[in-house]
Every structure is written in C-alpha cells, then in structure tokens.
Coordinates of C-alpha atoms and ligand atoms in Angstrom, one line a residue:
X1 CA -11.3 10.7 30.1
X2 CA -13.8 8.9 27.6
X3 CA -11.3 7.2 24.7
X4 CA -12.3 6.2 21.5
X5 CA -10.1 3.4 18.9
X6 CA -10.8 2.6 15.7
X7 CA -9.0 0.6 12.9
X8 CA -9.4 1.6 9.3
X9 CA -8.2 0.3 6.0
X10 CA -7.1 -3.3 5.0
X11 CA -6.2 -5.3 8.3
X12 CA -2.8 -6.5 9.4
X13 CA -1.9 -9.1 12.3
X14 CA -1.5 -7.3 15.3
X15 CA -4.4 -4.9 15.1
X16 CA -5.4 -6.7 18.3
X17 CA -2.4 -6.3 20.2
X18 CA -2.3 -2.6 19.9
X19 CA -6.4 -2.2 20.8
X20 CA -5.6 -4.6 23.7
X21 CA -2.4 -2.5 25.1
X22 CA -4.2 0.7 24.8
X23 CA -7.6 -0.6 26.7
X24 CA -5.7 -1.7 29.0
X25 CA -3.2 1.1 29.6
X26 CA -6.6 3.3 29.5
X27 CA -8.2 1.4 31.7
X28 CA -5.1 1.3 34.5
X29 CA -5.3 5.2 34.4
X30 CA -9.2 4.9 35.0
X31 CA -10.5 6.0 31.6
X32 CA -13.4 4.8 29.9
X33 CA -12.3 3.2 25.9
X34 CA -15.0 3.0 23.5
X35 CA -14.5 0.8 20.0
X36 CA -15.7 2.2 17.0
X37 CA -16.5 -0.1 14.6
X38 CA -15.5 -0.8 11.2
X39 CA -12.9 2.1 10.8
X40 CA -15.3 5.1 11.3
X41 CA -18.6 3.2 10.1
X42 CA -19.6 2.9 13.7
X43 CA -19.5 6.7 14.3
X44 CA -21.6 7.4 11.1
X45 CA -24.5 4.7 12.6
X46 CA -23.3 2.6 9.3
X47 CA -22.2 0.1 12.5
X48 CA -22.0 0.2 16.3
X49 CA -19.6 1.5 18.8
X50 CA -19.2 -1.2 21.8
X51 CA -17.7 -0.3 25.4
X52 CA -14.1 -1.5 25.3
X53 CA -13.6 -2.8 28.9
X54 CA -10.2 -5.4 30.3
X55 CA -12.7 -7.9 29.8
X56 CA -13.8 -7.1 26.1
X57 CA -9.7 -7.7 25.6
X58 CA -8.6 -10.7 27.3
X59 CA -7.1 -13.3 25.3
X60 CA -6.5 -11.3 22.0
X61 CA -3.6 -10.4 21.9
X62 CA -2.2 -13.4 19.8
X63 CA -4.9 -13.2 17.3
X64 CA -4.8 -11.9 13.9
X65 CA -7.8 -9.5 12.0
X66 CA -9.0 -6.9 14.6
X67 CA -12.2 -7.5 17.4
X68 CA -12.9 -3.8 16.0
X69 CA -13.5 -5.1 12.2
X70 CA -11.7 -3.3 9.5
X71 CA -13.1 -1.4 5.8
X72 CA -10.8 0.3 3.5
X73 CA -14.2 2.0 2.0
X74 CA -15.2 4.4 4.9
X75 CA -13.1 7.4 4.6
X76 CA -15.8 10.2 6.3
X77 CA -14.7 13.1 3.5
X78 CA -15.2 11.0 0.6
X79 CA -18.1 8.5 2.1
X80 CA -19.4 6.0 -0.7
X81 CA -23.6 6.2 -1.3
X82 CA -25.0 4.1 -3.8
X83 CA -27.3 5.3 -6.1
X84 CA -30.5 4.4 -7.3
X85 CA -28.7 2.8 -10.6
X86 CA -26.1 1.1 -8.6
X87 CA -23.3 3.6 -9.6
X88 CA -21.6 5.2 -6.6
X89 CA -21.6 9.0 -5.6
X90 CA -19.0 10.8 -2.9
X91 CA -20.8 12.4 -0.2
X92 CA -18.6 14.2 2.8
X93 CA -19.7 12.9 6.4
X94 CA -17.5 14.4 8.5
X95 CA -19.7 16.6 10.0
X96 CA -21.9 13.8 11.0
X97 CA -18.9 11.8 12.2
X98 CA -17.7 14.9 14.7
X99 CA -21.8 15.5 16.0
X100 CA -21.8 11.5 17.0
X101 CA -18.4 11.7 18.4
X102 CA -19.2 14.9 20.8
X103 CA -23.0 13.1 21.5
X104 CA -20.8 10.2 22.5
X105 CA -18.3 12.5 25.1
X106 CA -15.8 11.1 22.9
X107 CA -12.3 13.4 24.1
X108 CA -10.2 12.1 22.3
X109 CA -9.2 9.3 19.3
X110 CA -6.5 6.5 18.6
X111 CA -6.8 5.5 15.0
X112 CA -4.4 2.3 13.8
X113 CA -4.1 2.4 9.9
X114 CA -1.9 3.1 7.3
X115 CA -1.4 6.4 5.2
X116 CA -5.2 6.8 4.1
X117 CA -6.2 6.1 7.4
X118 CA -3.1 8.9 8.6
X119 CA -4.8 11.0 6.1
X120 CA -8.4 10.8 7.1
X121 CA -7.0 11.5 11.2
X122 CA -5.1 14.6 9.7
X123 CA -8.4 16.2 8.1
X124 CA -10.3 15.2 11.3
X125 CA -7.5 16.7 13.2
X126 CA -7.7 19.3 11.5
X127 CA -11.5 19.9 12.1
X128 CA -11.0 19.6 15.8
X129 CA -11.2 16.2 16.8
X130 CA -8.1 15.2 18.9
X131 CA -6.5 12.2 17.5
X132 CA -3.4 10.3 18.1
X133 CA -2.9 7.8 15.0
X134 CA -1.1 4.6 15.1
X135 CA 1.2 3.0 12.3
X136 CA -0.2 -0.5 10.3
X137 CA 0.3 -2.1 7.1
X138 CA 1.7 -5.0 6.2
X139 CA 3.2 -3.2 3.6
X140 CA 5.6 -1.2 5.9
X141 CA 5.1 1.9 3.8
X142 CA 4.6 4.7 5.9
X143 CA 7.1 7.0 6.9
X144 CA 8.7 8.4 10.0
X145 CA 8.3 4.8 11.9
X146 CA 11.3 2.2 11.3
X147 CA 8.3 -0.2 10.8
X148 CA 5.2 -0.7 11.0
X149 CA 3.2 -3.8 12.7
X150 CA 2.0 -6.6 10.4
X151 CA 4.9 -6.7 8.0
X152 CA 7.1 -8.9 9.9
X153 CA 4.2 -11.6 10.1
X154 CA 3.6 -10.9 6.4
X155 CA 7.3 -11.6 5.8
X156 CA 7.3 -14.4 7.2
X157 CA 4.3 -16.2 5.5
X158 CA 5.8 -14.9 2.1
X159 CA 9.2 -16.6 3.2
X160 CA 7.4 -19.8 4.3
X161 CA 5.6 -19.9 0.7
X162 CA 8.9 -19.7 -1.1
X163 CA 10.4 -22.1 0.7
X164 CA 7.6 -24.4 0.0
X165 CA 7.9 -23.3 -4.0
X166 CA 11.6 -24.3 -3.9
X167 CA 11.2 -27.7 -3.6
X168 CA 8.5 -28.0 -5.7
X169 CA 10.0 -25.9 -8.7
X170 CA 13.1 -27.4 -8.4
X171 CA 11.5 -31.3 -8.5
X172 CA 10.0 -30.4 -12.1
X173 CA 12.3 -28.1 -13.3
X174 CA 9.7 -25.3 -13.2
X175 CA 10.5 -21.4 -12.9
X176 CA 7.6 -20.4 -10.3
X177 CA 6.5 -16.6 -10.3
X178 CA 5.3 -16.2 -6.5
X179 CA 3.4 -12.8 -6.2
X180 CA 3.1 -10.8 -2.8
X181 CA 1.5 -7.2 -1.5
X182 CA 3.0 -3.8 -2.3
X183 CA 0.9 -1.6 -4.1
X184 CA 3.2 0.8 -3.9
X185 CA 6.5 -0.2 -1.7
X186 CA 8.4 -3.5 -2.5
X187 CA 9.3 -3.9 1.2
X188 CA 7.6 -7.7 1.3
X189 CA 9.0 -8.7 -1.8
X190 CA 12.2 -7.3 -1.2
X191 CA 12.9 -9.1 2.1
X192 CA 10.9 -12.3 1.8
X193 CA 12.7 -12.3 -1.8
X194 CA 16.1 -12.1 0.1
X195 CA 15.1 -14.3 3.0
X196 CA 13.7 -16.8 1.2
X197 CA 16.5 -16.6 -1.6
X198 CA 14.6 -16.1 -4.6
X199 CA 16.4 -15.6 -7.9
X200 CA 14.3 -13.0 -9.0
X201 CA 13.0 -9.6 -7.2
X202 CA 10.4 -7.3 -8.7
X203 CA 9.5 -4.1 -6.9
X204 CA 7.4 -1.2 -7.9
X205 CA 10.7 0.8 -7.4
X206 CA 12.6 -0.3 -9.9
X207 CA 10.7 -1.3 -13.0
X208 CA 11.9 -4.3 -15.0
X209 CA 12.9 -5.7 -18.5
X210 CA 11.3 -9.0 -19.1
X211 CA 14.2 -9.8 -21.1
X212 CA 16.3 -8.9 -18.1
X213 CA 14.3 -11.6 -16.1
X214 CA 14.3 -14.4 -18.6
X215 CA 18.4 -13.3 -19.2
X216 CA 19.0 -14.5 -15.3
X217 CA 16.9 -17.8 -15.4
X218 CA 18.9 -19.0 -18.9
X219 CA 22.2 -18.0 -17.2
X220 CA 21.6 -20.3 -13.8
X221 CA 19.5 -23.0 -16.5
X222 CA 22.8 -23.2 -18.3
X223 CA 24.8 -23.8 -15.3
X224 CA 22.6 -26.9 -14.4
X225 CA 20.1 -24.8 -12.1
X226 CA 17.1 -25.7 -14.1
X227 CA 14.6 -24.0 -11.7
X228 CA 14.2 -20.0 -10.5
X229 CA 11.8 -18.5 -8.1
X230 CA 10.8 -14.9 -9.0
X231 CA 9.1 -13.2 -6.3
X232 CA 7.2 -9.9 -7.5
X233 CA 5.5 -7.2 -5.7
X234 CA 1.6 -6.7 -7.3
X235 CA 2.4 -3.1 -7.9
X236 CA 6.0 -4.0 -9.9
X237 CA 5.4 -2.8 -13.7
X238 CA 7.5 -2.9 -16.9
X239 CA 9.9 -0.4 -18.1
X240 CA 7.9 2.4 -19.9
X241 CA 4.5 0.9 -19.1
X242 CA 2.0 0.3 -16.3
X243 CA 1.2 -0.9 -13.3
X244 CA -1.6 -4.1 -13.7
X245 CA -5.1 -2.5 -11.7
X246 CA -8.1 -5.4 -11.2
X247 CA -11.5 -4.0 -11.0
X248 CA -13.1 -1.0 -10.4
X249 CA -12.1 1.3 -7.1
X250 CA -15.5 2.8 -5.0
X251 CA -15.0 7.0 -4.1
X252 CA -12.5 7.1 -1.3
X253 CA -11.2 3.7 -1.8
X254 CA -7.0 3.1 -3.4
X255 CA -7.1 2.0 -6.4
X256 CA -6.6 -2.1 -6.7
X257 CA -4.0 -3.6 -8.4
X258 CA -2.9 -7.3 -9.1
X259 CA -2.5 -10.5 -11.9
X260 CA 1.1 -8.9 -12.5
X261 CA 2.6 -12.6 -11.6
X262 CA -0.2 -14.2 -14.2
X263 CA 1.7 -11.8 -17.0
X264 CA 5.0 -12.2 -16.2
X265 CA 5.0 -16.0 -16.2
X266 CA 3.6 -15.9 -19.7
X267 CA 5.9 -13.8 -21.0
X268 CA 8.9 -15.9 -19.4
X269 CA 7.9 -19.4 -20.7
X270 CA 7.2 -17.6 -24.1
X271 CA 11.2 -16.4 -23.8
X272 CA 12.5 -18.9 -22.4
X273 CA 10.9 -22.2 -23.1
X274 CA 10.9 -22.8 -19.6
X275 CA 7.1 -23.9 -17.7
X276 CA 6.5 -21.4 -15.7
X277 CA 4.2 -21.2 -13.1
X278 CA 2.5 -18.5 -11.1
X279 CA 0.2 -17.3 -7.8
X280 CA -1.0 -14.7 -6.0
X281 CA 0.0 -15.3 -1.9
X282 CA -2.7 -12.8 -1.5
X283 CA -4.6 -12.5 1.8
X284 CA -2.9 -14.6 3.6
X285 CA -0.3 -12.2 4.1
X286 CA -2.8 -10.3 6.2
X287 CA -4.2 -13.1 7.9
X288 CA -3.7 -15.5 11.1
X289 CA -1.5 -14.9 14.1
X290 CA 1.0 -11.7 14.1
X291 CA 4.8 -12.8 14.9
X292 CA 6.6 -12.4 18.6
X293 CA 7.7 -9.0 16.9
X294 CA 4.6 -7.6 15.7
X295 CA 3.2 -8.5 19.3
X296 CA 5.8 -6.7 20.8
X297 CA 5.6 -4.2 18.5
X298 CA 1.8 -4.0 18.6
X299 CA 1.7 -3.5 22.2
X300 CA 4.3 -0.9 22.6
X301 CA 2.5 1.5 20.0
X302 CA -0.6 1.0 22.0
X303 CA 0.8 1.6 25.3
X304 CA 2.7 4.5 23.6
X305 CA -0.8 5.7 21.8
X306 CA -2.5 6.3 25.6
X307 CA 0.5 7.8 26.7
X308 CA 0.4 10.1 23.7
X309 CA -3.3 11.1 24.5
X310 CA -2.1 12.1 28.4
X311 CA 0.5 14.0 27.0
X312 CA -2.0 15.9 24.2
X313 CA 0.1 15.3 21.3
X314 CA -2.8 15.8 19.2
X315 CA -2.1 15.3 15.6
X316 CA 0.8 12.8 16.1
X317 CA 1.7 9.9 15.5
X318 CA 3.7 6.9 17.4
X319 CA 6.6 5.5 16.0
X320 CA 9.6 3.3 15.9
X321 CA 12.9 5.5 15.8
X322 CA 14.8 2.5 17.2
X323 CA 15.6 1.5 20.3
X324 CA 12.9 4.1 21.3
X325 CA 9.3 4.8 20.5
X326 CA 8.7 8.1 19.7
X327 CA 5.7 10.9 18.1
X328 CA 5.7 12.2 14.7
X329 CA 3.2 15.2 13.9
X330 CA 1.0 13.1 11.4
X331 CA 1.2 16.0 8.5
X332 CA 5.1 15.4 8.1
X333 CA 4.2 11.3 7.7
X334 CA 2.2 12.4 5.3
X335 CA 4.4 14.7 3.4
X336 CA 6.7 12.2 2.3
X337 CA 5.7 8.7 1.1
X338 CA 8.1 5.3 2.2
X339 CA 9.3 3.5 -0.8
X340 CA 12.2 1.2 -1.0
X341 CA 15.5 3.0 -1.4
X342 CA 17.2 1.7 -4.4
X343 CA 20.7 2.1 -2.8
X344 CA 19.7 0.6 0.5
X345 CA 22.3 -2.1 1.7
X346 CA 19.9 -4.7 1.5
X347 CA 19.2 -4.1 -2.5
X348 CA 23.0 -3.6 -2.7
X349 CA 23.5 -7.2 -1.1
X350 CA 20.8 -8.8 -3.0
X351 CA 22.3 -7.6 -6.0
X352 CA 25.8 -8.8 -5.2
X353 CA 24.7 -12.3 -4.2
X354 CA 23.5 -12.9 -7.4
X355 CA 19.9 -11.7 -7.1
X356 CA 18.4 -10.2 -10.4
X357 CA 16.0 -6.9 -10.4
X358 CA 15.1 -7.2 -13.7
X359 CA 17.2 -4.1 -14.6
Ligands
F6P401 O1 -2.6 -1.7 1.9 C1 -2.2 -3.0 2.2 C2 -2.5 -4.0 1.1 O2 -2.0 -5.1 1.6 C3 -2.0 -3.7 -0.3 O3 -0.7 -4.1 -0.5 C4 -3.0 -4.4 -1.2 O4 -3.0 -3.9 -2.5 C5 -4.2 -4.1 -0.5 O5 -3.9 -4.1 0.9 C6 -5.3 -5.1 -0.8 O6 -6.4 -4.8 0.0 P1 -7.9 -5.4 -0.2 O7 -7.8 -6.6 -0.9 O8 -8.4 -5.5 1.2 O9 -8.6 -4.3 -1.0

C-alpha cells in the first residue's frame, strides 16, 4: 500500500503530531507514506512530494506548523494563475492532480484541513481518488468532531494574552479590546473570553450593540472597576451591518477578514470617555508548540486516519464523538456548518456570571 498525506489551508499546532502518528502507524503495517507538499501544490509540480519514512518523523511530534508546509491558496478546482497584468484567473487542476497521483501509485490519501480542505477531498472523492480527511482548525469549526486539533493550543495562548492585558489595563485604568481568530465561529473567543474572565465577549454569532458594550464597562466603572477587557472574535460585526474584510481574497482562497478590535475601541472611548486600547493576537494563535491535548489529540486522528484507510472508508472522516474516535462520511460534515450555539451552557454561564455579549 503506497499512502499519500497532505495538509491544506492555514496551519494549526499539531499538524505534526497527526503526519507523525499516521507514518508511523503506515509504516508498522509495512506501507510506503509519501508527503505531498504544500496542501496539493506538490501533486500539481507547483512543489515536491518527499518519501515520508520513521526517520523523516522523529522528534516532531512536539512541534508546531507542519514538516509538510501549509497554503490556503491551492484548492485543485479553483487553482489561482496569474495573468500577464497581474490580475488572477481560476483555472481547474484536478485532472492534473489525479494523472500525478496515479503516475505516483498513490492508493490512497489522508488530508488534515479544515472545511475547504473537507471540501476539496469530497470533490476529489468524488472523482475517484480515495481519501480519508482529517479534522484541523484552530477555530474548532467543523462539524461532526467534538473538536478539532489546534484550538485547545490556541485557547490557551489567547487566555495567556488576557491574563497579561489584565494587569496592564487595570494598572492604567484602560479598557483593552484584545482581538482573536474566528472568521466564522466564536469558539476562541468564547472560551479564552470565559477562561480568561473577560468582561466583554464578541462572536460572529451574536451580533452586538456598541452601546450595549460601552453600557457594561460604565456599569462595573461606576462600581470602582475602572478597567474591562473585551475579547472579540475578527469575524464579530454590528447589529444590522457587516463583518470587517482586509484586502483582497485570490480565486479559491476564504475571504479575509480582520481590524474589527481597531473599530470597536474607537467607538468605545468615543462613548465612554474611557482610553481604550486594542490588538490583533493574530498568528500567534496558530503558532509554536500544540498543548498535551492537541498532541494527544493529534496522534489519535492519525492513528485513527491509517486505520480508516485499511478499513476503506473512503470519503470519511475521523472524529471525536467522545470517549471514542469515530468516521463521519465527509459530505454530512459538510452539510452542516459548526457555529457556537447561542443556548449552549457555556454562553448561558458566561452570561449569568456577569459577562456581557453586547446584546
Ligand atoms: O481558518 C483559520 C483561521 O485561523 C481563521 O480564523 C483566520 O481568519 C484565518 O485562519 C487567517 O488565515 P491566514 O492569515 O493564513 O490567511
């Protein structure tokens, strides 16, 4: 059995635990595991495909980004090709992609990405290849797992950065606006905001009321708590208008969104009186080394993904349905897309604590 793994779309700490499971679950059975790199680059010849041997994985399984290098601008169907005026034109590859994959002896595919990722292994699927995808985003927003890898680490850096902000906001009197990922799901926000005890949670899912916000940082400023942290997912948006988008998107590539902390803080110290201060946490949520969790985590979907291939669940996908991992067929992930759920126990507690959704 010739293997291949690739890992598409933005990275997320434990990429390198799952390719390090599977090569070496692949290897124990006596298959051969090729990489392909840069999500599906490498099987276009846009980048190489390396043999993926017990040596080729030793020691990575602590180390964030991916040995396999990551794009979130290769999708095969809708393939990015500059033209001569520097514009951009979609061109479907997958043809290509399916003639280097059979040149290869490539059997079979593990792809580890999130839902555009999902999606580009269902059309592939779909045209014959026989791929088993595995769940990543730091976002946590694909359905049919519990979780995904990479969100627990990302969690954890966002609640490390507001624990850091509360001292400093609270030494200068300062409402800080602290903004994580989530272009679509407030799962970060929503528990590091919790976790870290922020004042303030903004999600995509429930859009807010400035006045709302500032309404919650006068109340605890009038009972001598002269600081608040708001923590605010970059794809939150105001009541009746619009999510913030940065820059321009290539063909195949989500669009980008972000700068919603920079507006937010404005509007509060215009409200309030208050300085206000804001940042992005950015990309270090998807950097450095994945938590015990995400490890475990990590490892058990790529143990699970090999198994998966022996067992030809084509199509699938591995998943956490706790205490058990489990496959999914990939087109019912994809049917339904994983948001926060307003009435979840954890919004219900954060609201009955004290915390304020701008609503
Ligand atoms: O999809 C995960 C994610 O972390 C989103 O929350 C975020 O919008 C995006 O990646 C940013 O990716 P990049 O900066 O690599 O385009």
């Amino acid at each position: 059995m010739r293997i291949a793994i690739s890992t598409g779309g933005g990275d997320a700490p434990g990429l390198n635990a799952v390719i390090r499971a599977a090569v070496l679950t692949a290897v124990n059975r006596g298959w051969e595991v090729i990489g392909v790199k840069r999500g599906f680059a490498g099987l276009l010849g846009e980048d190489e495909v390396i043999p993926l041997t017990r040596e080729s994985v030793r020691g990575i399984g602590h180390l964030g980004g991916t040995i396999l290098r990551a794009s979130n601008r290769g999708n095969p169907f809708c393939y990015p090709r500059k033209q001569p005026d520097g514009s951009y034109v979609a061109v479907d590859r997958s043809d290509e992609l399916m003639e280097n994959a059979q040149r290869l002896g490539i059997e079979a595919v593990i792809t580890i990405g999130g839902d555009g990722s999902l999606e580009i292994a269902r059309q592939l699927c779909h045209k014959g290849m026989r791929v088993i995808g595995v769940p990543k985003t730091i976002d946590n927003d694909v359905s049919g797992t519990v979780t995904t890898f990479g969100f627990d680490t990302a969690v954890n850096t966002a609640i490390e950065a507001i624990d850091k902000l509360h001292t400093t906001a609270e030494s200068h009197d300062r409402v800080i606006v602290m903004e994580v990922m989530g272009r679509d799901a407030g799962f970060i926000a929503l528990h590091s905001g919790v976790a870290g005890t922020a004042d303030v949670i903004l999600l995509p899912e429930i859009p807010y009321d400035i006045g709302k916000v500032c309404e919650k940082i006068l109340a605890r400023d009038a009972a001598g708590r002269h600081f608040s942290i708001v923590v605010v997912a970059e794809g939150a948006y105001p009541k009746g208008g619009e999510v913030h988008l940065i820059g321009e998107s290539l063909p195949g590539q989500a669009k980008r969104v972000g700068g919603v902390a920079e507006l937010i803080a404005r509007e509060i110290q215009a409200v309030t009186g208050k300085e206000t201060r804001s940042l992005v946490l950015g990309h270090l949520q998807r950097g450095g080394m994945p938590t015990g969790y995400d490890r475990l985590l990590a490892t058990r979907f790529g143990g699970a993904a090999v198994r998966a291939v022996a067992d030809e669940k084509w199509g699938h996908m591995v998943a956490l349905q706790t205490p058990h991992i489990v496959t999914v067929p990939i087109d019912d992930v994809l049917k339904e897309k994983k948001r926060v759920d307003v009435a979840h126990d954890l919004v219900q507690t954060a609201r009955e604590i004290g915390i304020s959704f701008g609503d």
